[in-house]
Short mmCIF file of C-alpha atoms in Angstrom, two decimals:
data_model
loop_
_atom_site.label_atom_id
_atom_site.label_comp_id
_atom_site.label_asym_id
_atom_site.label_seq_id
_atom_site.Cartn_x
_atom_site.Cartn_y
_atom_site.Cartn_z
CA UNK A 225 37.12 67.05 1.80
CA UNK A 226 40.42 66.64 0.94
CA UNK A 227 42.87 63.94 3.07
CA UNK A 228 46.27 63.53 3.10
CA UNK A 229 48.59 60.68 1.75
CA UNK A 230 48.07 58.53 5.09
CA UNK A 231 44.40 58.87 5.12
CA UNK A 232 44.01 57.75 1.35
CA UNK A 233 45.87 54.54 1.98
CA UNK A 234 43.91 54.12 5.28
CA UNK A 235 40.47 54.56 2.96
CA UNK A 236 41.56 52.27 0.45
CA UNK A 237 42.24 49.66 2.72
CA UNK A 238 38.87 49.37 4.31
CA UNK A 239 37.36 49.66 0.49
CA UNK A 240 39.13 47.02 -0.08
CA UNK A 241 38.32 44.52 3.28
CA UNK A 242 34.61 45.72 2.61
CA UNK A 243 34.95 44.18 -0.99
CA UNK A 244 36.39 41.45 0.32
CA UNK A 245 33.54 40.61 2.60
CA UNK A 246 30.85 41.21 0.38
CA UNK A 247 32.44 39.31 -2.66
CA UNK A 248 34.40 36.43 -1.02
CA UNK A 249 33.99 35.70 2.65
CA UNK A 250 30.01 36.25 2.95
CA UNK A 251 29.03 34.12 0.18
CA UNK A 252 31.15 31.37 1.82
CA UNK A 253 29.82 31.53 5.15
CA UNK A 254 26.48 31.24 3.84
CA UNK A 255 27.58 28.45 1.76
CA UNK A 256 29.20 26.78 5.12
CA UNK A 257 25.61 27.30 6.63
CA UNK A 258 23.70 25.87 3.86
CA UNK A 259 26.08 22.58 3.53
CA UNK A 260 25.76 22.03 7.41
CA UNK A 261 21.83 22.48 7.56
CA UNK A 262 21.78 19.92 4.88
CA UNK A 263 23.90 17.69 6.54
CA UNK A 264 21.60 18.13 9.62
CA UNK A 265 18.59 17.34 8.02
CA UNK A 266 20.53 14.21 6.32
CA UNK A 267 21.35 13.01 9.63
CA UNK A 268 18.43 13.35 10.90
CA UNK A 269 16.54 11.59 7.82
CA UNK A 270 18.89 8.70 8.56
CA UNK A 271 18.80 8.17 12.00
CA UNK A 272 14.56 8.01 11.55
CA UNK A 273 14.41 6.02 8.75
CA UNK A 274 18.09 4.13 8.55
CA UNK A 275 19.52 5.25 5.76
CA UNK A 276 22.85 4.78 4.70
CA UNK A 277 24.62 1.23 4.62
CA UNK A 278 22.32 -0.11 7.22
CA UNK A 279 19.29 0.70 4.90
CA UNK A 280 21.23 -1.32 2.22
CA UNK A 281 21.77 -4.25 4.46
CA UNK A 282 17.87 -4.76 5.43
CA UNK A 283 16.42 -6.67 3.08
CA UNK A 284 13.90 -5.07 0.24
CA UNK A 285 10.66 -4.92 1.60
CA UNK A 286 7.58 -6.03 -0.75
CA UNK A 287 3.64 -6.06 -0.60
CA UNK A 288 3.23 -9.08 -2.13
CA UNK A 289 1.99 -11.84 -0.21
CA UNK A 290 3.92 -15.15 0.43
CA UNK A 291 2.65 -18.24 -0.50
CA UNK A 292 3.76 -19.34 2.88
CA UNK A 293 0.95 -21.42 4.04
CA UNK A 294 1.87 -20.64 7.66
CA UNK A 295 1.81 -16.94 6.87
CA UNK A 296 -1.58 -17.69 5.18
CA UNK A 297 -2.89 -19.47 8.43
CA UNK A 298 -1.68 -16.41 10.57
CA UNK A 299 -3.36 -13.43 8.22
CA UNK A 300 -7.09 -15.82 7.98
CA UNK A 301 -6.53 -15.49 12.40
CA UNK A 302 -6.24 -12.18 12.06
CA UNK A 303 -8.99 -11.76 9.91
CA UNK A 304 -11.00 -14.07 12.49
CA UNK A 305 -9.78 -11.80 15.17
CA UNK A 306 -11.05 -8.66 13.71
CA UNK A 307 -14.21 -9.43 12.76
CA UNK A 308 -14.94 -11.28 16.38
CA UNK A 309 -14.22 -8.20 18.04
CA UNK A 310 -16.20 -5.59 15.43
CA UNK A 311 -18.47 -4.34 18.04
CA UNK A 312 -15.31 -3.30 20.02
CA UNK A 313 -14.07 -1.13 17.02
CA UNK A 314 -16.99 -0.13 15.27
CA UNK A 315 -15.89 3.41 14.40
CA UNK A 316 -12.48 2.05 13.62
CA UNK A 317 -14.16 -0.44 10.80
CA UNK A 318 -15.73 2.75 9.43
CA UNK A 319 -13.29 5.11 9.39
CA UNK A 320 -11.46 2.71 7.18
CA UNK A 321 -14.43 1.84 4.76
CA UNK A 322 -16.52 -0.27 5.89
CA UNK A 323 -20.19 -0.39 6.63
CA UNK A 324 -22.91 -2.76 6.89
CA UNK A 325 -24.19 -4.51 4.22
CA UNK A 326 -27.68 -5.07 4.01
CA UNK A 327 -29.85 -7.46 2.76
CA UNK A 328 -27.28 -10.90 4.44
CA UNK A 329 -28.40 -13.76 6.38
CA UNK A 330 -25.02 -13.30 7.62
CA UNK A 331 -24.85 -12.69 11.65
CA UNK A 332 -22.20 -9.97 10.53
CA UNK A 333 -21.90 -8.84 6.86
CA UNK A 334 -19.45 -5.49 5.96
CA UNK A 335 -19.45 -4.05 2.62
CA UNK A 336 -16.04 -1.58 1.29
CA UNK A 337 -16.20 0.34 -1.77
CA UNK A 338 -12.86 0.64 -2.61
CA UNK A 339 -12.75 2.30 -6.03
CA UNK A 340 -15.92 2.23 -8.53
CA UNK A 341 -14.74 -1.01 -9.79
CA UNK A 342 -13.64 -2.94 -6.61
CA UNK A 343 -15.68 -3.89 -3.34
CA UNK A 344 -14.63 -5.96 -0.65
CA UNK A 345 -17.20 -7.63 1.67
CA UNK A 346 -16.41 -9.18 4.89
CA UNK A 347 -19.12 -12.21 6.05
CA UNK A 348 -18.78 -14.13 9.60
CA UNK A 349 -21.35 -16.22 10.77
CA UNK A 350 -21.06 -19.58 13.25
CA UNK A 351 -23.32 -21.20 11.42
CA UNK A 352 -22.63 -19.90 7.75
CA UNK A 353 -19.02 -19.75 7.53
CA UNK A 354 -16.61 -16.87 7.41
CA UNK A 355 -15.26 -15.92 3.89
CA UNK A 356 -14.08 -12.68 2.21
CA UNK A 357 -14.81 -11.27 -0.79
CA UNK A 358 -13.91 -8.97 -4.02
CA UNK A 359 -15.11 -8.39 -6.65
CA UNK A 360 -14.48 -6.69 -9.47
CA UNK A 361 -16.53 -5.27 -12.28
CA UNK A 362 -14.38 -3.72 -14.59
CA UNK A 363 -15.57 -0.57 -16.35
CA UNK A 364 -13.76 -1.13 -19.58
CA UNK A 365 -15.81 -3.64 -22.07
CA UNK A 366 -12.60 -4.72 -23.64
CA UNK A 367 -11.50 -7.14 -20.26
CA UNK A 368 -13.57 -10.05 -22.12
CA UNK A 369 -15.86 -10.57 -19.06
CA UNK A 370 -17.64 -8.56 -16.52
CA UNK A 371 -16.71 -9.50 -12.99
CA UNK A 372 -14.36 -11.37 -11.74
CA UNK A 373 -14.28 -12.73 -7.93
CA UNK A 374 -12.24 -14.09 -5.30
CA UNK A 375 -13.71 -15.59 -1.93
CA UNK A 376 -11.25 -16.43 0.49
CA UNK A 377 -12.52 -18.92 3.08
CA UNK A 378 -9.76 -20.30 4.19
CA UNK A 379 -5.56 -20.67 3.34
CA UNK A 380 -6.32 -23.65 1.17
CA UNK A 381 -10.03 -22.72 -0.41
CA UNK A 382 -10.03 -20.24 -2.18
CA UNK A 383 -12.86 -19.78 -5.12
CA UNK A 384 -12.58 -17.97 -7.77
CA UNK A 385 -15.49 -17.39 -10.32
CA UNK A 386 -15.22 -15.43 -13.59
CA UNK A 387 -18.24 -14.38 -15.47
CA UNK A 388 -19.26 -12.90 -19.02
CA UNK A 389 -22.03 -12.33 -21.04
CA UNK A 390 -22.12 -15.93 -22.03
CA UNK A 391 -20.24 -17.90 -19.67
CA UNK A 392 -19.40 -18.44 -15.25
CA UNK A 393 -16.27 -20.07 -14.86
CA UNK A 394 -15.75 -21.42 -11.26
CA UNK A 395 -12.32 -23.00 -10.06
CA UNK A 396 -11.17 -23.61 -5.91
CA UNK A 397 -7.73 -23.35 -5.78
CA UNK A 398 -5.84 -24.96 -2.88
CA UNK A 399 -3.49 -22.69 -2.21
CA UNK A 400 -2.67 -18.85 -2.21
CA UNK A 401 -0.15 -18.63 -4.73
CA UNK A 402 -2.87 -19.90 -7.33
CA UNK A 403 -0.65 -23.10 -8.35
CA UNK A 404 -2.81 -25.85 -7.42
CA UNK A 405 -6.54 -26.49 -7.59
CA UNK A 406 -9.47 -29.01 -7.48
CA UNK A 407 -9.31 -31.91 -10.55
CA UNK A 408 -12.91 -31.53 -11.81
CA UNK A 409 -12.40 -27.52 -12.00
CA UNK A 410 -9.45 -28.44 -15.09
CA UNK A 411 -11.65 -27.00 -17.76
CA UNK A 412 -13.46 -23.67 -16.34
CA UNK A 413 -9.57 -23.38 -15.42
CA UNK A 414 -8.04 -23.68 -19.02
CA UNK A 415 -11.15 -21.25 -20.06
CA UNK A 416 -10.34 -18.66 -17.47
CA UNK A 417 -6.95 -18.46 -18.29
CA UNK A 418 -7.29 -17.52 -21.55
CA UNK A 419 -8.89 -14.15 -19.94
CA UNK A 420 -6.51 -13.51 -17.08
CA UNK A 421 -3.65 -14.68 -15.50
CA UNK A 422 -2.35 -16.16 -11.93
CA UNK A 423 -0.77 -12.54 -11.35
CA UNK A 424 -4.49 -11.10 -11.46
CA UNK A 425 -5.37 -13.33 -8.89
CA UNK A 426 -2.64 -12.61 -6.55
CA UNK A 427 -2.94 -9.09 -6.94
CA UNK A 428 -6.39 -9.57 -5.71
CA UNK A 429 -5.80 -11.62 -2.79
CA UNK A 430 -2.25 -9.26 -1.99
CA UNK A 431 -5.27 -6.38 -1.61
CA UNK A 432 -6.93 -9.01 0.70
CA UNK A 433 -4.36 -9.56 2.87
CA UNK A 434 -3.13 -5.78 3.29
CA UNK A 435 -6.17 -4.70 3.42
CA UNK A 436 -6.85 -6.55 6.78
CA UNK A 437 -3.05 -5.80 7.72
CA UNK A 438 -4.16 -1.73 7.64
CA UNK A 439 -7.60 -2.84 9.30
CA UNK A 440 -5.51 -4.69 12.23
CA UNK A 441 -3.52 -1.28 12.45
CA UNK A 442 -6.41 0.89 12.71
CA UNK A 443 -7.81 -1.26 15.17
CA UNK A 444 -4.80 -0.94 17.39
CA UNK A 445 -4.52 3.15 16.86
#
């Protein structure tokens, strides 16, 4: 078909507007849409989780434990509190790990296998006392002893007992930062610290303390 002058011009024109659309103003409206779906989801990441320069101004949080003994009095309350109400939250307790543990004289005695090296029991009795404890066996032969053990009875006994082939070194500490403990324990302390450090036994007693933090949350779901 042939078309005049005018109609030529006329074609041109919209060849060229199309090109312009497809080259130039599509990819930049998608681009637009992109940048304010992002910015979307960025506000809405914020205002759940406060990001931004409030996030910066909250202070770091941590899961280590504080040494605080008043904290420490608070978490061995909650620990009383859970394990006084057990038969309330039964299936709570055991969709978080634990179970009974047979074979205590214990009036209650819960058992967690927390990995194959680490298991935390949980003991309260009236008449017994009430004490935590974990132990770990480690699986490696290179550690230089074969379990080592924390029981927690209270914020200012805490026992620790390391054993090996040919040794059982036993120390109370006074305190749950590790830094103080009983006179006559000074050598069985000297001995275990040439196997591990204070930072192993925090570590152990920071898995203490959250893991009856996540119990206390369970409880409440």
């Amino acid at each position: 078909m042939r078309y005049t002058e005018k109609e030529e011009k006329g074609i041109h024109k919209v060849e060229n507007m199309n090109r312009f659309f497809d080259k130039v103003l599509m990819p930049a409206v998608g681009a637009l849409m992109i940048i304010t779906l992002v910015l979307f989801i960025a506000g809405r990441v914020r205002h759940k989780f406060g990001g931004g320069e409030n996030r910066a101004a909250e202070p770091p949080s941590t899961a280590a434990v504080s040494s605080d003994p008043t904290e420490a009095l608070a978490l061995m309350a909650l620990r009383e509190t859970l394990l006084a109400g057990y038969a309330d939250h039964v299936d709570a307790f055991e969709t978080y790990g634990y179970e009974p543990a047979e074979g205590y004289a214990q009036d209650l005695a819960l058992r967690k296998q927390v990995d194959k090296e680490l298991v935390i029991y949980q003991f309260a009795d009236g008449t017994m006392g009430d004490f935590t404890i974990l132990k770990y066996a480690p699986s490696d032969d290179g550690f230089g002893y074969t379990s080592l053990s924390l029981t927690v009875s209270s914020e200012t006994l805490l026992n620790v007992s390391l054993k090996g082939e040919d040794f059982d070194y036993q120390v109370a500490f006074t305190a749950t930062d590790f830094s103080t403990y009983q006179v006559e324990d000074e050598k069985d302390y000297q001995n275990m610290m040439k196997l591990i450090s204070t930072d192993d036994l925090t570590a152990m007693y920071d898995i203490f303390a959250a893991d009856l933090r996540a119990m206390a949350r369970r409880v409440k779901d």
